[in-house]
Coordinates of C-alpha atoms and ligand atoms in Angstrom, one line a residue:
X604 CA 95.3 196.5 51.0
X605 CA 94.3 196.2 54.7
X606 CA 96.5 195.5 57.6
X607 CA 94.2 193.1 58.9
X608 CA 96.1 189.6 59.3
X609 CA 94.4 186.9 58.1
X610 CA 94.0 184.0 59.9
X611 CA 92.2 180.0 57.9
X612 CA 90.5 178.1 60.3
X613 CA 89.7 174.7 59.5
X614 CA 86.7 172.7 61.5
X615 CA 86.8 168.8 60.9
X616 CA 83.3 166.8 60.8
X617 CA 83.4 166.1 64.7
X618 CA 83.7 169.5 65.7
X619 CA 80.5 170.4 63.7
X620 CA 78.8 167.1 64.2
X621 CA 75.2 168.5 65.0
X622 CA 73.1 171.9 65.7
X623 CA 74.8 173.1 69.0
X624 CA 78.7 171.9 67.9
X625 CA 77.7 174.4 65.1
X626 CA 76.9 177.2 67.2
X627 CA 79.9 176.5 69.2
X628 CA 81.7 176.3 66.2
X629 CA 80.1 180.1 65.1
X630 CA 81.2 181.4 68.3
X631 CA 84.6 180.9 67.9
X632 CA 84.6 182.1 64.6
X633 CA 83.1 185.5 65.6
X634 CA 85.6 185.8 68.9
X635 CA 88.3 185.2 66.3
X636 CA 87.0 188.1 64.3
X637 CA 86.3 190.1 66.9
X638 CA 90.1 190.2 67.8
X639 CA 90.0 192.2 64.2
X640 CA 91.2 189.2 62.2
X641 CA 90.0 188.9 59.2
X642 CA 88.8 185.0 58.8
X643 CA 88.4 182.4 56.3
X644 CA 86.7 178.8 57.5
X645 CA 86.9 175.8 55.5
X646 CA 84.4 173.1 56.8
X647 CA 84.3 169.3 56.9
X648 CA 80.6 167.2 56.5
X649 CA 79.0 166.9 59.6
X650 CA 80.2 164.1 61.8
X651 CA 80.1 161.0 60.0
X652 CA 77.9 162.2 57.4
X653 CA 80.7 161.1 54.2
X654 CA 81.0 157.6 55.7
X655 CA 77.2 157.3 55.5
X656 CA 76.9 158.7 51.9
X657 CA 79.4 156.0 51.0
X658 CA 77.2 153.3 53.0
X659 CA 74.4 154.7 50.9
X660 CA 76.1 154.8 47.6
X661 CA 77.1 151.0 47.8
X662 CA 73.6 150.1 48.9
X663 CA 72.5 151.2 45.6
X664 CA 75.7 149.7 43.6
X665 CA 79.1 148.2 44.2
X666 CA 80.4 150.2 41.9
X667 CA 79.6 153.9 42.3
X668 CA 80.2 156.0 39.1
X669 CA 83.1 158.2 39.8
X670 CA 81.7 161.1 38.7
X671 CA 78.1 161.1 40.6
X672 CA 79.9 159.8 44.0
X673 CA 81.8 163.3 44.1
X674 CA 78.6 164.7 43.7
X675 CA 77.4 163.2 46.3
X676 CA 80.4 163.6 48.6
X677 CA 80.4 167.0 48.4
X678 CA 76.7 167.5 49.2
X679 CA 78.1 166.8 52.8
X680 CA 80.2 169.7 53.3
X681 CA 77.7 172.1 51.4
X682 CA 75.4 171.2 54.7
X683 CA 77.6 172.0 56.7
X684 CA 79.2 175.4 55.3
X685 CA 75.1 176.8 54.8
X686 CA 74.1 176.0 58.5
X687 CA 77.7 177.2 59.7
X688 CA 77.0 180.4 57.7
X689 CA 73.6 180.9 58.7
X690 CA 75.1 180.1 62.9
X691 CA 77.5 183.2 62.4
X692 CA 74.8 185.2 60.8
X693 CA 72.7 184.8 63.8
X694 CA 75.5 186.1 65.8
X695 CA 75.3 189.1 64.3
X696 CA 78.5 189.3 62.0
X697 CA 78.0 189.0 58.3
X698 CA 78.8 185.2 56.8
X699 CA 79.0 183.8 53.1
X700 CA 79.4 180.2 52.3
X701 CA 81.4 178.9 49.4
X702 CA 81.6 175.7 47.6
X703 CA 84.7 174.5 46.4
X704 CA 84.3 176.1 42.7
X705 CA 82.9 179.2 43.9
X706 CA 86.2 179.6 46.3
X707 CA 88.4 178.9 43.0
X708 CA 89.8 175.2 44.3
X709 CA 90.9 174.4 40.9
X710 CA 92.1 170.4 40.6
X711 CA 93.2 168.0 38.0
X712 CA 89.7 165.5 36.6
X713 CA 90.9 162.2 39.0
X714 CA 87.0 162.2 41.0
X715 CA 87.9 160.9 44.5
X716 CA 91.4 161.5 44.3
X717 CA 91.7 164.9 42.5
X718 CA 94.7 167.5 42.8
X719 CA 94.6 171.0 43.5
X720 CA 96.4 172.6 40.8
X721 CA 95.2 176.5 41.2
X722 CA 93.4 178.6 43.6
X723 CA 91.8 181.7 42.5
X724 CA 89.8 182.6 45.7
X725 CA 88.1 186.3 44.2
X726 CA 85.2 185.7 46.0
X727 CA 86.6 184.9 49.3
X728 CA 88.6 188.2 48.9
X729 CA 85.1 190.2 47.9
X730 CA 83.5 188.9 50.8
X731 CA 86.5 189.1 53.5
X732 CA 86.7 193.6 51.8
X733 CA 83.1 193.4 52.7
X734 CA 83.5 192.8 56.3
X735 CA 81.7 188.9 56.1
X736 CA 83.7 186.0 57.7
X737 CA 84.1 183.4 54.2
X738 CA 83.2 179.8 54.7
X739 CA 85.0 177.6 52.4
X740 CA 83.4 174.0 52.1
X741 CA 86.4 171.6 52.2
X742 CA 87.6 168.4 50.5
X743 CA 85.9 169.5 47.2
X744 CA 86.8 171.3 44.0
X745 CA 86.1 172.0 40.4
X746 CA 88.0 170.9 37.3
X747 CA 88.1 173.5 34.1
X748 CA 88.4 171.0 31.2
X749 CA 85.4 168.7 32.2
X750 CA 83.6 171.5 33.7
X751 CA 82.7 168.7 36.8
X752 CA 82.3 168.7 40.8
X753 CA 85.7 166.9 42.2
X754 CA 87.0 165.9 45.4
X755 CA 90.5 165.8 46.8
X756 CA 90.2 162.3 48.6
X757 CA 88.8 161.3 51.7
X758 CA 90.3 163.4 55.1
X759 CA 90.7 166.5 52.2
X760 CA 89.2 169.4 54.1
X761 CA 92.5 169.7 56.1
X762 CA 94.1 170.4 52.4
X763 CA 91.6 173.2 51.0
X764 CA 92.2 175.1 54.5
X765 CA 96.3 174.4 53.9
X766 CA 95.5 175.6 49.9
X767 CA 93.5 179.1 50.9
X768 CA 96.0 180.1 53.7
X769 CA 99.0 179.7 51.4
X770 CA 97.0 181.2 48.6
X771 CA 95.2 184.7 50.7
X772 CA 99.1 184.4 52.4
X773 CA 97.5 183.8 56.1
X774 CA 99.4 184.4 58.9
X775 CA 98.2 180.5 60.6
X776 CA 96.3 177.8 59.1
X777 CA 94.3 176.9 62.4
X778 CA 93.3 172.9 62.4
X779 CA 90.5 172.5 65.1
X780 CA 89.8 168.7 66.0
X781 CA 88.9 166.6 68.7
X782 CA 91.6 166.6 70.1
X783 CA 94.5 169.4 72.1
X784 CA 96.9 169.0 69.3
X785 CA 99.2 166.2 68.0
X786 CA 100.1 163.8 70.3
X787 CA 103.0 161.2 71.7
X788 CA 100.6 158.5 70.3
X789 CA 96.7 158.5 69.2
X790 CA 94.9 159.3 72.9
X791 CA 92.5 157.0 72.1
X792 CA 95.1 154.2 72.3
X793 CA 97.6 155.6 73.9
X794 CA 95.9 157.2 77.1
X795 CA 99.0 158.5 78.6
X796 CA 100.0 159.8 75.5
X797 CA 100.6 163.8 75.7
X798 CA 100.1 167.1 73.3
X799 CA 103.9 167.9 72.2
X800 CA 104.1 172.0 71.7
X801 CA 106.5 171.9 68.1
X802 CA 106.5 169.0 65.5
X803 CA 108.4 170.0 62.5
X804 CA 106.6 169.4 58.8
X805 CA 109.0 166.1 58.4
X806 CA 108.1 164.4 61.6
X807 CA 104.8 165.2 60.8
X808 CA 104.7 163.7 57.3
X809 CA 106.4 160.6 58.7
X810 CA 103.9 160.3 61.3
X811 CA 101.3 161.0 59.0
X812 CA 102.3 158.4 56.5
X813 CA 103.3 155.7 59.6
X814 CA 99.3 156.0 60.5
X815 CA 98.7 159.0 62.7
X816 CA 95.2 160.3 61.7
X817 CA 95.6 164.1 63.0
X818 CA 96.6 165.3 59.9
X819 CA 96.1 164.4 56.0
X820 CA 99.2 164.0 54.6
X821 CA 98.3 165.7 51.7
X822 CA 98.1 169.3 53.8
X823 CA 101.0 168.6 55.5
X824 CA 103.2 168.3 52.4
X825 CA 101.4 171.3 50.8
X826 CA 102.1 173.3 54.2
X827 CA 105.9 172.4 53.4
X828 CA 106.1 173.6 50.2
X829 CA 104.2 176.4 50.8
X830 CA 105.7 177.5 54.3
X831 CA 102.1 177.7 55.8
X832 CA 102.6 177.5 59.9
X833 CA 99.7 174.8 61.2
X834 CA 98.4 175.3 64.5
X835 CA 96.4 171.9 65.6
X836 CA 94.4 172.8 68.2
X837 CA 90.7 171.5 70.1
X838 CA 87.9 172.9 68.9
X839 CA 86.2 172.1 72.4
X840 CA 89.0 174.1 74.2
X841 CA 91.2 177.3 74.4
X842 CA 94.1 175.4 75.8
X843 CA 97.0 176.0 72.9
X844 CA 98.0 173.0 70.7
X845 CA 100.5 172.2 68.6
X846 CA 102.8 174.0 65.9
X847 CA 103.6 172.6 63.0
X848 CA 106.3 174.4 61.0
X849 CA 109.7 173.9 59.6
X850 CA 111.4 173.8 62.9
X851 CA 111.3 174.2 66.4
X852 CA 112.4 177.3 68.7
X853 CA 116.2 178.6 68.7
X854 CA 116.1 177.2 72.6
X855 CA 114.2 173.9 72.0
X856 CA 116.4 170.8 71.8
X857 CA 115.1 167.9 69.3
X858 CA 113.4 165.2 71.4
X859 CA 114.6 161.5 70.5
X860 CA 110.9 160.7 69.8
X861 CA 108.5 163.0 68.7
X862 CA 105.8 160.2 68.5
X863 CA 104.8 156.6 68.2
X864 CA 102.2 155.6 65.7
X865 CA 100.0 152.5 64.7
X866 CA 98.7 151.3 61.2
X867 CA 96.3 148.4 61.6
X868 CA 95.2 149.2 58.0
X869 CA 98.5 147.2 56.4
X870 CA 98.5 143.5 55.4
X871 CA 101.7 141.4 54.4
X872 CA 102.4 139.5 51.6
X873 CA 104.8 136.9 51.3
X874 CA 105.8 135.4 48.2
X875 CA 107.5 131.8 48.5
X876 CA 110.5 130.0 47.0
X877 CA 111.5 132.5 44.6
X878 CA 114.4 131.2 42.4
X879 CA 116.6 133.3 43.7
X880 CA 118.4 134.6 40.4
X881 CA 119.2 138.1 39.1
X882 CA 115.5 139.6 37.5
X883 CA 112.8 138.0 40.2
X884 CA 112.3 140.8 42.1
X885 CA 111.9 142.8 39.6
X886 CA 109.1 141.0 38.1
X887 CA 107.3 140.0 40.6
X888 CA 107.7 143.8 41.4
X889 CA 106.3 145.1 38.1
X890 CA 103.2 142.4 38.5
X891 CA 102.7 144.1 41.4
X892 CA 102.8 148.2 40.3
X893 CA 100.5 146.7 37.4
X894 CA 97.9 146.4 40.2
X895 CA 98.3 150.2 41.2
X896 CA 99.5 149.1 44.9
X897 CA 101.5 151.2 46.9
X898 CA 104.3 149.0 48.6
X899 CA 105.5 149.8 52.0
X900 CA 108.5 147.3 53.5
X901 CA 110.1 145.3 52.0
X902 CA 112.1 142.0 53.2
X903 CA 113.9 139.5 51.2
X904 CA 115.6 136.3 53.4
X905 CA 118.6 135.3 52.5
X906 CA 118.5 132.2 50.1
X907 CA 118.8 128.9 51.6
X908 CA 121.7 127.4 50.0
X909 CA 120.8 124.1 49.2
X910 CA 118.1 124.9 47.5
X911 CA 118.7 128.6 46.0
X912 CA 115.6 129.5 46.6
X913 CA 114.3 132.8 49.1
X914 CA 111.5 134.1 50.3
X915 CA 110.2 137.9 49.4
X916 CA 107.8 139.5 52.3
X917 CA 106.5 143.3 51.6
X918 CA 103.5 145.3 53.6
X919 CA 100.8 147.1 51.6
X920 CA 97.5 148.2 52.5
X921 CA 94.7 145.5 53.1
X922 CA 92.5 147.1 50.6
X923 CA 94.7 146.6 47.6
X924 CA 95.7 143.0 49.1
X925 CA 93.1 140.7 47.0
X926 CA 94.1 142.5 43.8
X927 CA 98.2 142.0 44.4
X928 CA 97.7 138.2 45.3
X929 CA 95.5 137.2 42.5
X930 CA 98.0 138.9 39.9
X931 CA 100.6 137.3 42.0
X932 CA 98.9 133.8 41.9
X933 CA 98.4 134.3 37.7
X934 CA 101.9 134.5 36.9
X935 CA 103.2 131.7 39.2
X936 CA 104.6 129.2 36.7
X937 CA 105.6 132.1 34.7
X938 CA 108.1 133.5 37.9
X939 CA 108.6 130.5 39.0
X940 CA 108.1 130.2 42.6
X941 CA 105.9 128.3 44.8
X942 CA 103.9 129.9 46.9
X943 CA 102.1 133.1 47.7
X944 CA 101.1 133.6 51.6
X945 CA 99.2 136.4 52.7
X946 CA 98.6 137.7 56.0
X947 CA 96.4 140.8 57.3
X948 CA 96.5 140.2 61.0
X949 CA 99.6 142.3 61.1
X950 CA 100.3 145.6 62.9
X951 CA 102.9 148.6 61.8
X952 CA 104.3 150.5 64.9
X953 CA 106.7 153.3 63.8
X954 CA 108.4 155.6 65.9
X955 CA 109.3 159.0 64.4
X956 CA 111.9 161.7 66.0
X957 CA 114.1 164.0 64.2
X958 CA 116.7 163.5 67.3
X959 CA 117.1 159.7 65.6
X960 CA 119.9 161.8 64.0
X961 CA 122.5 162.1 66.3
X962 CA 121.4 159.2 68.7
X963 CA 122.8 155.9 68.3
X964 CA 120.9 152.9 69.8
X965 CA 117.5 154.1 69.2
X966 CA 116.4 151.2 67.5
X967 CA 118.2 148.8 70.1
X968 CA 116.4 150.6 72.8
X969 CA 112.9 149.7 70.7
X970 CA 113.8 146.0 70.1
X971 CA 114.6 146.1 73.8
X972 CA 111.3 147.1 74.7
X973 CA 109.5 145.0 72.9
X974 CA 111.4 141.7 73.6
X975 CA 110.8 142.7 76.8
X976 CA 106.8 143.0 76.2
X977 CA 107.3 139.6 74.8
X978 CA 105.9 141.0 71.5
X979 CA 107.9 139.3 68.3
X980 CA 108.8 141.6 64.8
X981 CA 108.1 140.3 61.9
X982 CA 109.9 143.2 59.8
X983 CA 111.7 146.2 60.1
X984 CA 112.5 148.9 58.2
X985 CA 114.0 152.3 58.7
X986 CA 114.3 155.9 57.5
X987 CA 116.2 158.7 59.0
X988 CA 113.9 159.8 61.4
X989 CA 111.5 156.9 61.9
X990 CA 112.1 153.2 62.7
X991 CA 108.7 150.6 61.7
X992 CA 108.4 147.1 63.0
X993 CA 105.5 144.6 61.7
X994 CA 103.9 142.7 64.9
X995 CA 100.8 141.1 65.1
X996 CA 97.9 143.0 64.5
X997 CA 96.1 141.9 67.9
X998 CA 99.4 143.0 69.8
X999 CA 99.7 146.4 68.0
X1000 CA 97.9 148.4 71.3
X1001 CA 100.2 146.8 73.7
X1002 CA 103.5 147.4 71.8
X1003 CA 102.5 151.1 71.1
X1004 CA 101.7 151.2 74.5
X1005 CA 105.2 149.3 75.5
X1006 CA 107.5 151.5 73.4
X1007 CA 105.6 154.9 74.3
X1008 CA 106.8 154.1 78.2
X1009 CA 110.2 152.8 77.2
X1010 CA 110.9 155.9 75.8
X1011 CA 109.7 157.7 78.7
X1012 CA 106.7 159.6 76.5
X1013 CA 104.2 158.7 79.0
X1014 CA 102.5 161.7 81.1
X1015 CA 101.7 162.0 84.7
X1016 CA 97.7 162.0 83.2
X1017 CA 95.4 160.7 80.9
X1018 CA 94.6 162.3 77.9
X1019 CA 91.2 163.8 77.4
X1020 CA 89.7 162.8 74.1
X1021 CA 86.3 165.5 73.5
X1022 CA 84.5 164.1 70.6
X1023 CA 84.8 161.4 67.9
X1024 CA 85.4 157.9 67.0
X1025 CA 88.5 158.2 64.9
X1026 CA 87.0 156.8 61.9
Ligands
LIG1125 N1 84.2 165.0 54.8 C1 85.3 164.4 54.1 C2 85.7 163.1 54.8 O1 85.1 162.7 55.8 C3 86.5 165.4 54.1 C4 87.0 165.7 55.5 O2 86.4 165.5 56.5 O3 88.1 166.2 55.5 O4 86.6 162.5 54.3
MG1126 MG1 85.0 163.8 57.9

């Protein structure tokens, strides 16, 4: 047993986007281990190298066998975890590169969506005794029963680095991105959004699954269970970012808002004139979990009394809207109502804040602000700690931009965004 703390650092697809990033990348690394850390890396594809392998894959079909499309996913990250090695080698401190098998990410056999469900990292700990810095390609693992190549769903690098710190019991998982941390809103639409210093795992999660891209959401609930501290930091700076952990400082009081958020990725559906009798929901419910779609709000008008009939509006995302609507459509006579409308020029704006405790009028001090913008809510729904509204999609950068101010999040600055699109 050494004494050495261990520390995971996790470098996303921007930070290692070509040849000098890389080197940069390396650098780090080595300071790192130069402080007498001992230190494992996992790695993300190069820049926007998955997105292209996708865009190649559907050139050849529309549908891409399962199977082979994590085998070619995770030719991405195997790129970048050689040339990373060989960067750190050249530095003059040994390196070894992993793939997701070799590093023991053991998952379920869902390819594209897989779950890890044991890591067994022996040859991360042989290389880390022998003095070598292990780099751990991310986002991909192996499953024992079909003996095949997996991978844990697009964004999943941030999850194998959460999975090997809680597994070698590091002291920090280390996020580097392209931005200082996790923001008051997404920079790149928010540019007087600033880096908060503490977001607890909850906020996170809920910010996470309201549309903030900082994070997979997948890490972040494996970083709760397992009590792994995340430090999201800039790979393109020193400056300290932020802490994610289970909650903030003895001294630090709980803001109101931690963080507004966007999801342009939602659409709405609205079924019409549903009878509006004991049982309809819950069909047109089941038709709808048939499809595999994951439901967000939900709103049902009150009836209209002359005609007892309602209507039943829920959000979903865009990609699984085609599916839900022709089911929908199938079983009109047999539900009975008359119309399904569907909608994806619509916007989610969530606000998240564990201070939404103990405060009363947060959500009049939103509606406020956004009657105020002029902008109009379609639908609301809340949670303990987060409030969402539905506008219109085209309005969505305004109201974020509204609401951000009217809860006086705005800095005296503009944030500085280093590298990336976002995508
Ligand atoms: N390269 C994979 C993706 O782009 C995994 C990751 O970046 O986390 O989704
Ligand atoms: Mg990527």
């Amino acid at each position: 047993m050494s004494s050495v703390s261990l520390i995971v650092q996790k470098f996303g697809g921007s930070s290692v986007a070509d040849a000098e990033s890389i080197t940069r990348v390396a650098r780090r690394i080595v300071a790192t281990k130069a402080l007498g850390h001992d230190v494992v890396v996992a790695v993300s594809a190069m820049g926007d190298t998955t997105d292209d392998l996708v865009d190649l894959a559907h050139s050849i079909t529309d549908r891409p066998d399962p199977r082979e499309m994590d085998m070619l996913l995770t030719t991405g990250e195997r790129i970048s975890m050689a040339l990373l090695a060989m960067a750190i080698k050249s530095l003059g401190v040994d390196a070894r590169s992993f793939t997701g098998s070799q590093a023991g990410m053991m998952t379920d056999s869902q390819h594209g969506a897989a779950r890890i469900v044991d890591v067994t990292p022996d040859r991360v700990r042989e290389a880390l005794d022998e003095g070598a810095v292990a780099i751990v390609a991310g986002f991909q693992g192996f499953n024992r029963d079909s003996r095949d190549i997996t991978t844990l769903g697009r964004g999943g690098s941030d999850t194998t680095a959460v999975a090997l710190a809680a597994a070698l019991d590091a002291e920090v998982c280390e996020i580097y991105t392209d931005v200082d941390g996790v923001f008051t809103a997404d920079p790149r639409v928010v540019p007087k959004a600033h880096k908060v210093d503490v977001v607890t795992y909850e906020e996170m999660l809920e910010l996470a699954a309201a549309g903030a891209k900082v994070l997979h959401i997948r890490a972040v609930e494996y970083a709760r269970r397992h009590g792994v501290r995340l430090h999201v930091r800039s790979s393109f700076s020193d400056s300290q970012g932020t802490l994610v952990a289970a909650e903030r400082g003895k001294n630090m009081e709980e803001p109101i808002i931690t963080g507004v958020a966007g999801d342009l990725s939602v659409a709405k559906v609205t079924v019409i004139g549903v009878p509006d009798v004991p049982g309809k929901a819950a069909q047109i419910f089941t038709l709808v979990a048939g499809t595999g779609a994951n439901i967000d709000m939900i709103v049902q008008n009150v009836s209209a009394a002359n005609t007892g009939l309602t209507d039943i509006s829920f959000t979903l995302p865009r990609t699984e809207g085609d599916a839900v609507v022709a089911t929908l459509r199938s079983s009109q006579a047999d539900v009975g109502f008359a119309d399904v409308a569907y909608d994806d020029n619509i916007g989610k704006l969530s606000v998240v804040g564990g201070g939404m405790r103990t405060n009363a009028g947060v959500s009049a001090q939103l509606f406020t602000a956004l009657f105020e913008a002029g902008i109009n809510m379609e639908m609301i729904s809340t949670s303990e700690i987060r409030i969402s509204v539905v506008t219109r999609g085209d309005e969505l950068k305004r109201a974020m931009g509204v609401v951000h101010a009217a809860f006086g999040l705005d800095g005296d600055v503009d944030a500085v965004v280093y590298a990336g699109t976002g995508r």
